[in-house]
């Protein structure tokens, strides 16, 4: 194994040590127009000192030119400074129309003039687009082959253009300096000649010096695995099979072996890398050295980033495998935007998961420390962050696919009115959810009642609110509807759930006993530990002006009333009016039960009896009834 990796290491080091051509030693052969004779000739080397100095100046100028191009690539200024492609296309359309008009008039010189100008513009477009593609390729971390293929295509396009087809016409027209069309043709010929040689010089220099604008990347540039593949394919017994698979299946045995090793390596890496990363991240969030807290955070973090990290490593192994097996560079360039977008999506997923865990870790302490902070608001903010992250991933995909994001946003701005009209209900529900959050009319877990439904609030979402009824059904209500409804909130209270009852005592009971019963009931309620009274509920008072009484705003009731209330049809009624300490329904039922039992004992103690509905019917004697009938 060491014999295989030792040459690989040497090759990798040599790639970093050997440096490409840095200094231009020969000038570009350009054409210059002589003012005196109005002729143009290429600048050739000469042994004279004067021309030698001119060549040195030209070489220095060329070095400054390529240095400027590389600097503009590195600082990405070409994305802004270079002209828009549409400007050139408009000029080309104009020249094409003019050529068609000259063809009708059979003006061959004018046609040649405009053809040269069109070639000039097309090569300029292709050249500038190549410079922009180099910058974008750097931003997208393209491999070295992408830049090589890009530059080679542009170089080949320039070399395929044969300016010699116009040379004979140029040499004949160079003597006819008084003709305007001839002068324009000559200028275009010189312009495209110089442009072709200058662009060839720069592109060839960039091709030979890729390291000057793109640092070699050991991982992206196929991991330098081709050497290992070649070694495997050259082994005795494998070379023949590898040649067959390469011809029929387009991949060799060595490539297949390396791909399988990559997948196995990343599968094993998943088992240990997650533990290391979660341990590192947990140190950021853990403040108290609590073993239970640390275990909980480690578990939650592992659950949060486990899937994104596993998928990222598998995706990276697939990417490396594609670079090794697939030979079609166009196919690779087509799928790379999608792979990059998946990377960003996985990163966004992991960031959101970690953010969610961090908020969950600190939110409970925040809610305990600040009572006014609502957990619904925290959940609502998390949902908005999730939507924003999804939008960013989609915009990144558009950028990767070469779509003009500015044009898309502009079209959305133009169609904003139509979108607003179509989504008016959604927008109304969204702003209603904000009103619910800010108004604080109800919270998650509250027991609310409206004219249409009653139940416990499950959650408040961006468009709807979900209610769980007491028969365990789920109701989903649009926020715009519930925001405008009359809401009875049974949970907006801290202390006090009302207990109200009438104790009916028979008329046969003595009034003195009834009064004693009333006093005993009051004393019993005053000393009951689960009944809110002035003795066990302290309401702080302030001299400052109170626009809203705190006990009314927060829901604190401790009223205790026990009075003989009225003479009813069959009983003397004692009114009992008090509040339990706990607003919880089950606690309230327990307290109410205890009060009823205690009152029953007190009624018996004070020689009183509970009254029940009764009627007394008085019948006259039979003789008196007959007498009355006869009189009638």
XYZ file of C-alpha atoms in Angstrom:
632
model
C 0.000 0.000 0.000
C 2.857 2.379 0.807
C 4.338 1.731 -2.645
C 1.142 3.076 -4.187
C 0.803 6.169 -1.994
C 4.464 7.194 -2.078
C 4.477 8.107 -5.829
C 1.065 9.727 -5.318
C 2.483 11.985 -2.618
C 5.468 12.906 -4.807
C 3.175 13.800 -7.726
C 1.011 15.940 -5.486
C 4.009 17.820 -4.101
C 5.477 18.328 -7.569
C 2.190 19.880 -8.679
C 2.585 22.536 -6.007
C 6.332 23.061 -6.530
C 6.401 23.349 -10.321
C 5.171 26.766 -11.332
C 3.885 27.708 -14.765
C 5.185 30.353 -17.100
C 5.100 33.750 -15.381
C 7.011 36.136 -17.682
C 6.189 36.862 -21.292
C 9.352 36.626 -23.395
C 7.980 37.342 -26.887
C 5.708 40.130 -28.058
C 2.348 39.748 -29.772
C 2.466 40.497 -33.493
C -0.019 43.343 -33.756
C -0.802 45.711 -36.586
C -0.325 49.441 -36.304
C -1.568 52.066 -38.697
C 1.146 54.391 -39.972
C -0.116 57.938 -39.972
C 2.132 59.206 -42.763
C 1.259 56.643 -45.388
C -2.055 55.548 -43.954
C -0.898 51.943 -44.144
C -0.849 49.227 -41.501
C 1.767 46.516 -41.016
C 2.591 43.961 -38.331
C 5.272 44.893 -35.812
C 8.198 42.463 -36.375
C 11.351 41.925 -34.358
C 14.534 43.652 -35.622
C 18.167 43.802 -34.607
C 18.171 47.574 -34.386
C 18.403 49.109 -30.944
C 15.414 51.366 -31.560
C 13.077 48.512 -32.478
C 14.513 46.393 -29.666
C 13.476 49.043 -27.156
C 10.010 49.111 -28.741
C 9.710 45.323 -28.345
C 10.777 45.534 -24.703
C 8.134 48.177 -24.110
C 5.553 46.011 -25.829
C 6.491 42.963 -23.721
C 6.228 45.063 -20.587
C 2.828 46.305 -21.740
C 1.696 42.713 -22.371
C 2.837 41.649 -18.902
C 0.854 44.493 -17.370
C -2.154 43.477 -19.490
C -2.238 39.848 -18.321
C -1.553 40.970 -14.754
C -4.524 43.321 -14.965
C -6.751 40.538 -16.353
C -5.759 38.163 -13.537
C -6.315 40.870 -10.913
C -9.770 41.605 -12.320
C -10.591 37.897 -12.196
C -9.389 37.582 -8.609
C -11.297 40.639 -7.370
C -14.341 39.629 -9.520
C -14.664 43.091 -11.042
C -15.457 41.642 -14.498
C -18.917 40.674 -13.229
C -19.707 44.395 -13.035
C -17.412 46.219 -15.445
C -17.815 44.126 -18.591
C -20.595 45.146 -20.944
C -23.916 43.374 -21.083
C -24.340 40.739 -23.782
C -27.542 42.428 -24.984
C -25.611 45.554 -26.064
C -23.433 43.520 -28.423
C -26.425 41.589 -29.760
C -28.198 44.822 -30.680
C -25.133 45.969 -32.632
C -24.895 42.582 -34.362
C -28.568 42.748 -35.388
C -28.013 46.224 -36.837
C -24.965 45.079 -38.820
C -26.805 41.962 -40.062
C -29.624 44.113 -41.409
C -27.100 46.393 -43.093
C -25.378 43.410 -44.725
C -28.706 42.220 -46.132
C -29.314 45.702 -47.588
C -25.817 45.790 -49.137
C -26.314 42.322 -50.617
C -29.266 43.672 -52.559
C -27.067 46.488 -53.878
C -24.179 43.994 -54.405
C -21.763 46.179 -52.427
C -19.174 43.505 -51.570
C -16.746 45.852 -49.804
C -19.415 47.124 -47.405
C -20.481 43.536 -46.770
C -16.899 42.536 -45.902
C -16.570 45.582 -43.655
C -19.672 44.641 -41.624
C -18.774 40.933 -41.547
C -15.445 41.774 -39.913
C -17.247 43.951 -37.360
C -19.682 41.130 -36.553
C -16.774 38.702 -36.076
C -15.150 41.276 -33.841
C -18.263 41.627 -31.654
C -18.925 37.880 -31.461
C -15.379 37.096 -30.373
C -15.550 39.912 -27.851
C -18.779 38.466 -26.412
C -17.271 34.994 -26.189
C -14.071 36.307 -24.624
C -15.862 38.392 -21.983
C -18.304 35.583 -21.195
C -15.310 33.286 -20.655
C -13.817 35.726 -18.129
C -17.147 35.905 -16.303
C -17.485 32.108 -16.386
C -14.034 31.788 -14.810
C -15.134 33.982 -11.892
C -18.430 32.104 -11.486
C -16.561 28.808 -11.695
C -14.305 29.949 -8.842
C -17.351 30.912 -6.770
C -18.893 27.485 -7.386
C -15.611 25.643 -6.662
C -15.429 24.070 -10.113
C -12.693 21.550 -10.735
C -9.575 22.311 -12.773
C -10.893 20.509 -15.850
C -13.788 22.949 -16.061
C -11.390 25.889 -16.487
C -9.200 23.985 -18.932
C -12.171 23.041 -21.126
C -13.555 26.576 -20.976
C -10.286 28.168 -22.110
C -9.624 25.519 -24.749
C -13.042 26.070 -26.339
C -12.442 29.805 -26.561
C -8.913 29.346 -27.921
C -10.155 26.882 -30.552
C -12.917 29.288 -31.587
C -10.348 32.057 -32.157
C -7.991 29.766 -34.033
C -10.798 28.532 -36.303
C -11.522 32.074 -37.440
C -9.489 32.620 -40.630
C -8.773 36.283 -41.144
C -6.681 35.334 -44.180
C -9.925 35.167 -46.199
C -9.999 38.982 -46.032
C -6.266 39.596 -46.418
C -6.289 39.877 -50.202
C -9.096 42.417 -50.099
C -7.254 44.280 -47.344
C -4.041 44.491 -49.402
C -5.942 45.829 -52.422
C -7.977 48.362 -50.457
C -5.073 49.658 -48.411
C -4.022 51.729 -51.386
C -7.477 53.260 -51.797
C -7.298 55.590 -48.779
C -9.727 58.171 -50.137
C -12.749 55.837 -50.053
C -14.666 56.014 -46.748
C -15.849 52.390 -46.921
C -12.309 51.266 -47.680
C -10.982 53.123 -44.638
C -13.676 51.581 -42.423
C -12.870 48.120 -43.822
C -9.156 48.642 -43.144
C -9.867 49.807 -39.579
C -12.093 46.767 -38.917
C -9.477 44.434 -40.367
C -6.732 45.853 -38.126
C -9.107 45.884 -35.129
C -10.104 42.226 -35.413
C -6.549 41.160 -36.253
C -5.207 42.778 -33.095
C -8.138 41.537 -31.013
C -7.649 37.939 -32.171
C -3.946 37.861 -31.334
C -4.387 39.705 -28.032
C -7.198 37.406 -26.896
C -5.262 34.320 -27.968
C -2.250 35.555 -26.030
C -4.303 36.202 -22.847
C -6.310 32.960 -23.023
C -3.202 30.856 -23.654
C -1.471 32.597 -20.785
C -4.467 31.911 -18.503
C -4.499 28.278 -19.621
C -0.820 27.890 -18.770
C -1.145 29.763 -15.458
C -4.413 28.559 -13.937
C -2.803 28.604 -10.500
C -2.554 32.381 -10.676
C -6.325 32.814 -10.483
C -7.376 29.439 -9.060
C -5.438 27.627 -6.363
C -5.075 23.893 -6.876
C -7.574 21.969 -4.748
C -6.537 18.471 -3.783
C -10.101 17.306 -3.029
C -12.012 18.992 -5.850
C -9.511 18.087 -8.570
C -10.535 14.418 -8.413
C -8.594 13.767 -5.192
C -5.559 12.850 -7.311
C -6.945 9.329 -7.582
C -6.146 8.823 -11.259
C -2.684 7.618 -10.379
C -4.147 4.894 -8.157
C -6.676 3.988 -10.868
C -3.923 3.628 -13.460
C -1.903 1.452 -11.081
C -4.873 -0.871 -10.504
C -5.731 -1.056 -14.213
C -2.130 -1.917 -15.069
C -2.025 -4.930 -12.731
C -1.600 -8.279 -14.429
C -4.937 -10.034 -14.903
C -6.948 -6.824 -14.441
C -5.715 -4.796 -17.396
C -7.520 -6.979 -19.960
C -10.860 -6.912 -18.098
C -10.442 -3.194 -17.468
C -9.945 -2.505 -21.165
C -13.169 -4.394 -21.957
C -15.233 -2.524 -19.371
C -13.737 0.792 -20.489
C -14.786 0.119 -24.085
C -18.272 -1.282 -23.448
C -19.295 0.332 -20.128
C -17.198 3.527 -20.173
C -15.464 2.819 -16.861
C -12.481 0.695 -15.840
C -12.018 -1.808 -13.012
C -9.716 0.641 -11.248
C -12.349 3.385 -11.375
C -15.014 1.020 -10.053
C -12.734 -0.135 -7.236
C -11.882 3.431 -6.206
C -15.570 4.424 -6.240
C -16.475 1.495 -3.968
C -13.607 2.376 -1.622
C -14.805 5.994 -1.460
C -18.352 4.932 -0.540
C -17.100 2.498 2.127
C -14.724 5.123 3.519
C -17.459 7.725 3.938
C -19.806 5.120 5.401
C -17.248 4.375 8.110
C -16.540 8.082 8.537
C -20.200 8.732 9.396
C -19.924 6.641 12.539
C -17.153 8.698 14.124
C -17.366 12.160 12.591
C -20.833 12.897 13.978
C -19.699 12.134 17.532
C -16.727 14.495 17.196
C -18.804 17.342 15.724
C -21.624 17.019 18.278
C -19.132 16.993 21.131
C -17.507 20.170 19.784
C -20.807 22.000 19.240
C -22.201 20.943 22.635
C -19.331 22.742 24.380
C -20.638 25.989 22.899
C -24.136 25.537 24.331
C -23.382 23.869 27.672
C -22.858 26.447 30.412
C -23.495 24.425 33.568
C -21.428 21.301 34.023
C -24.533 19.217 34.618
C -24.206 15.627 33.471
C -27.908 15.230 32.741
C -28.028 18.517 30.828
C -24.925 17.586 28.840
C -26.386 14.217 27.890
C -29.635 15.873 26.807
C -27.827 18.462 24.658
C -25.580 15.845 23.067
C -28.596 13.687 22.234
C -30.573 16.587 20.739
C -27.600 17.860 18.735
C -26.907 14.423 17.359
C -30.542 14.090 16.327
C -30.438 17.566 14.720
C -27.303 17.243 12.575
C -27.181 13.486 12.129
C -29.226 13.314 8.918
C -27.808 16.462 7.202
C -24.236 15.381 7.893
C -24.779 11.815 6.713
C -26.430 12.977 3.502
C -23.654 15.543 2.925
C -20.916 12.932 3.221
C -22.772 10.537 0.957
C -23.351 13.324 -1.556
C -19.646 14.171 -1.491
C -18.771 10.534 -2.142
C -21.236 10.486 -5.066
C -19.701 13.688 -6.425
C -16.211 12.218 -6.322
C -17.506 9.051 -7.972
C -19.084 11.059 -10.783
C -15.822 12.914 -11.379
C -14.033 9.582 -11.675
C -16.509 7.565 -13.768
C -18.262 10.158 -15.953
C -16.190 11.406 -18.876
C -18.749 13.820 -20.323
C -17.805 17.264 -18.986
C -21.044 18.806 -20.255
C -23.026 16.355 -18.157
C -20.915 17.175 -15.107
C -21.386 20.900 -15.664
C -25.147 20.350 -15.990
C -25.534 18.485 -12.688
C -23.071 20.544 -10.643
C -25.591 23.384 -9.963
C -28.006 20.836 -8.512
C -25.295 19.205 -6.395
C -24.186 22.608 -5.071
C -27.802 23.482 -4.273
C -28.244 20.218 -2.378
C -25.110 21.068 -0.370
C -26.591 24.467 0.525
C -29.954 22.876 1.363
C -28.290 20.356 3.687
C -26.236 23.109 5.306
C -29.405 25.174 5.773
C -31.160 22.164 7.271
C -28.323 21.648 9.753
C -28.152 25.357 10.673
C -31.903 25.492 11.262
C -31.806 22.293 13.336
C -28.961 23.614 15.508
C -30.734 26.961 15.857
C -33.925 25.163 16.877
C -32.048 23.147 19.505
C -30.290 26.262 20.834
C -33.586 28.111 21.197
C -35.188 25.128 22.902
C -32.268 24.943 25.341
C -32.422 28.593 26.380
C -36.112 29.363 25.745
C -37.337 27.555 28.859
C -34.976 29.545 31.083
C -36.067 32.701 29.291
C -39.747 31.910 29.830
C -39.151 31.218 33.513
C -37.179 34.428 33.977
C -39.433 36.723 31.942
C -43.119 35.934 32.332
C -44.121 38.306 29.532
C -42.187 36.333 26.905
C -44.515 34.032 24.992
C -43.434 30.683 23.613
C -45.825 31.160 20.663
C -43.758 34.143 19.563
C -40.578 32.048 19.678
C -42.208 29.293 17.611
C -43.585 31.896 15.187
C -40.122 33.433 14.698
C -38.663 29.967 14.045
C -41.274 29.377 11.342
C -40.434 32.695 9.679
C -36.712 31.828 9.776
C -37.513 28.472 8.168
C -39.416 30.147 5.316
C -36.597 32.681 4.771
C -33.979 29.909 4.621
C -36.047 27.980 2.070
C -36.355 31.109 -0.088
C -32.577 31.636 0.087
C -31.953 28.061 -1.055
C -34.322 28.547 -4.011
C -32.590 31.806 -4.983
C -29.216 30.034 -4.766
C -30.533 27.342 -7.132
C -31.677 30.016 -9.591
C -28.195 31.537 -9.459
C -26.582 28.144 -10.053
C -28.809 27.515 -13.057
C -27.827 30.857 -14.551
C -31.224 32.507 -14.128
C -31.334 36.251 -13.603
C -32.525 36.637 -10.012
C -32.900 40.400 -10.428
C -35.249 39.883 -13.371
C -37.291 37.364 -11.371
C -37.570 39.754 -8.431
C -38.486 42.582 -10.800
C -41.230 40.468 -12.379
C -42.531 39.666 -8.905
C -42.600 43.385 -8.175
C -44.596 44.056 -11.341
C -46.998 41.232 -10.537
C -47.168 42.174 -6.882
C -50.679 43.561 -7.170
C -51.985 40.402 -8.833
C -50.241 38.220 -6.246
C -51.607 40.345 -3.400
C -55.150 40.047 -4.776
C -54.831 36.305 -5.298
C -53.326 35.751 -1.847
C -55.361 38.320 0.066
C -56.878 35.659 2.350
C -53.436 34.228 3.112
C -52.058 37.699 3.827
C -55.081 38.508 5.990
C -54.509 35.345 8.021
C -50.791 36.095 8.341
C -51.359 39.614 9.686
C -54.143 38.288 11.914
C -51.606 35.891 13.451
C -49.381 38.897 14.189
C -52.354 40.609 15.845
C -52.996 37.530 17.971
C -49.340 37.451 19.015
C -49.155 41.127 19.928
C -52.626 41.355 21.471
C -51.984 38.316 23.691
C -55.688 37.446 23.804
C -54.857 33.766 24.169
C -51.783 31.532 24.246
C -50.879 27.957 23.523
C -52.603 25.651 26.028
C -55.349 28.146 26.941
C -58.962 27.061 27.300
C -60.982 29.379 25.091
C -64.591 29.575 23.996
C -66.251 31.416 21.124
C -69.716 31.324 19.633
C -68.590 28.553 17.271
C -66.236 26.323 19.292
C -64.661 25.622 22.660
C -61.428 23.855 23.503
C -57.698 24.069 24.235
C -55.329 25.982 21.953
C -52.848 23.539 20.399
C -50.697 26.018 18.460
C -50.840 29.331 16.610
C -49.433 29.007 13.114
C -48.747 31.574 10.384
C -52.135 31.062 8.750
C -54.348 29.092 11.130
C -54.865 28.256 14.801
C -55.565 24.697 15.877
C -58.007 23.980 18.722
C -58.451 20.631 20.501
C -62.045 20.254 21.683
C -62.991 18.481 24.924
C -64.321 15.510 22.971
C -60.777 15.226 21.492
C -61.542 16.589 18.031
C -59.230 18.987 16.189
C -60.548 22.294 14.846
C -58.445 24.371 12.436
C -59.592 27.992 12.368
C -58.249 30.737 10.030
C -56.525 33.410 12.077
C -58.507 36.203 10.430
C -61.717 34.606 11.715
C -60.562 33.972 15.255
C -58.930 37.418 15.526
C -62.335 39.061 14.943
C -64.312 36.694 17.196
C -65.511 37.284 20.783
C -63.155 35.074 22.786
C -63.853 33.837 26.288
C -60.521 32.788 27.784
C -60.854 30.638 30.887
C -57.073 30.319 31.323
C -56.158 34.012 31.628
C -56.135 33.978 35.425
C -53.513 33.335 38.041
C -55.572 32.849 41.217
C -59.258 32.210 41.589
C -61.875 29.927 40.079
C -65.338 30.751 41.331
C -67.387 28.543 43.654
C -70.971 29.742 43.973
C -73.834 27.878 45.623
C -77.067 28.408 47.568
C -77.501 26.385 50.785
C -81.254 25.795 51.290
C -82.309 25.346 54.946
C -85.819 24.324 55.980
C -88.239 26.810 57.539
C -88.541 24.522 60.568
C -84.946 25.399 61.542
C -84.446 28.122 64.113
C -83.076 31.403 62.830
C -80.446 31.387 65.590
C -79.145 28.046 64.332
C -79.098 29.357 60.757
C -77.023 32.371 61.820
C -74.557 30.113 63.649
C -74.379 27.926 60.525
C -73.596 30.969 58.394
C -70.752 32.032 60.707
C -69.305 28.519 60.823
C -69.329 28.290 57.015
C -67.512 31.627 56.755
C -64.890 30.572 59.319
C -64.414 27.234 57.574
C -63.844 28.937 54.206
C -61.550 31.560 55.701
C -59.266 28.872 57.112
C -59.492 26.469 54.189
C -56.002 26.152 52.578
C -57.412 25.868 49.049
C -59.746 28.860 49.192
C -58.384 32.287 48.156
C -58.871 34.859 50.916
C -57.284 38.087 52.087
C -55.339 36.086 54.657
C -53.493 33.830 52.249
C -53.470 36.007 49.100
C -51.476 39.215 49.385
C -52.086 41.809 46.689
C -49.417 44.480 46.699
C -50.730 48.007 46.646
C -49.103 51.115 45.262
C -49.881 54.790 45.566
C -49.013 55.329 41.946
C -51.761 55.851 39.423
C -52.994 52.531 38.043
C -54.672 52.713 34.667
C -55.519 49.008 34.982
C -55.805 47.184 38.288
C -53.150 44.507 38.374
C -55.442 41.875 39.922
C -57.996 42.409 37.163
C -55.362 42.293 34.408
C -53.604 39.203 35.731
C -56.725 37.467 37.014
C -56.533 37.430 40.817
C -59.762 36.908 42.787
C -60.065 36.317 46.556
C -63.598 37.475 47.358
C -65.321 35.533 50.181
C -69.042 36.098 50.849
C -71.405 34.098 53.085
C -74.847 35.646 53.731
C -78.435 34.672 54.371
C -79.713 35.530 50.957
C -83.501 35.149 50.693
C -86.721 33.450 51.637
C -87.442 31.115 48.797
C -90.619 29.156 48.211
C -89.594 26.225 50.383
C -86.396 27.223 52.167
C -84.213 29.904 53.669
C -81.185 30.260 51.364
C -77.600 30.988 52.419
C -75.379 32.384 49.612
C -71.831 30.986 49.509
C -69.506 32.865 47.123
C -65.731 32.209 47.071
C -62.774 31.320 44.811
C -60.401 28.401 44.810
C -56.691 29.226 44.813
C -55.928 27.115 41.752
C -57.593 27.981 38.422
C -57.031 24.384 37.281
C -60.323 22.641 36.606
C -59.423 19.394 38.405
C -58.102 21.264 41.453
C -61.250 23.347 41.449
C -63.435 20.226 41.485
C -61.452 18.777 44.406
C -61.744 22.024 46.362
C -65.447 22.329 45.616
C -66.009 18.741 46.788
C -64.216 19.431 50.071
C -66.292 22.573 50.658
C -69.554 20.698 50.042
C -68.569 17.941 52.486
C -67.582 20.453 55.162
C -70.835 22.416 54.754
C -72.845 19.190 55.153
C -71.083 18.537 58.500
C -71.731 22.091 59.662
C -75.432 21.856 58.790
C -75.751 18.754 60.949
C -73.698 20.337 63.764
C -75.984 23.371 63.974
C -79.259 21.329 64.108
C -80.346 22.455 60.681
C -81.754 20.474 57.807
C -81.389 20.821 54.052
C -84.619 21.818 52.389
C -85.983 20.149 49.350
C -88.723 21.341 46.986
C -92.118 20.723 48.592
C -95.783 21.841 48.327
C -98.502 21.829 51.045
C -102.112 21.204 49.873
C -104.997 22.097 52.252
C -108.389 20.239 51.696
C -111.705 21.553 53.074
C -114.216 19.295 54.913
C -116.688 17.263 52.817
C -119.882 18.916 54.233
C -118.606 22.386 53.575
C -117.843 21.382 49.985
C -121.388 20.023 49.451
C -122.907 23.200 50.887
C -120.915 25.312 48.561
C -121.986 23.179 45.604
C -125.717 23.493 46.534
C -125.414 27.237 46.841
C -124.030 27.329 43.383
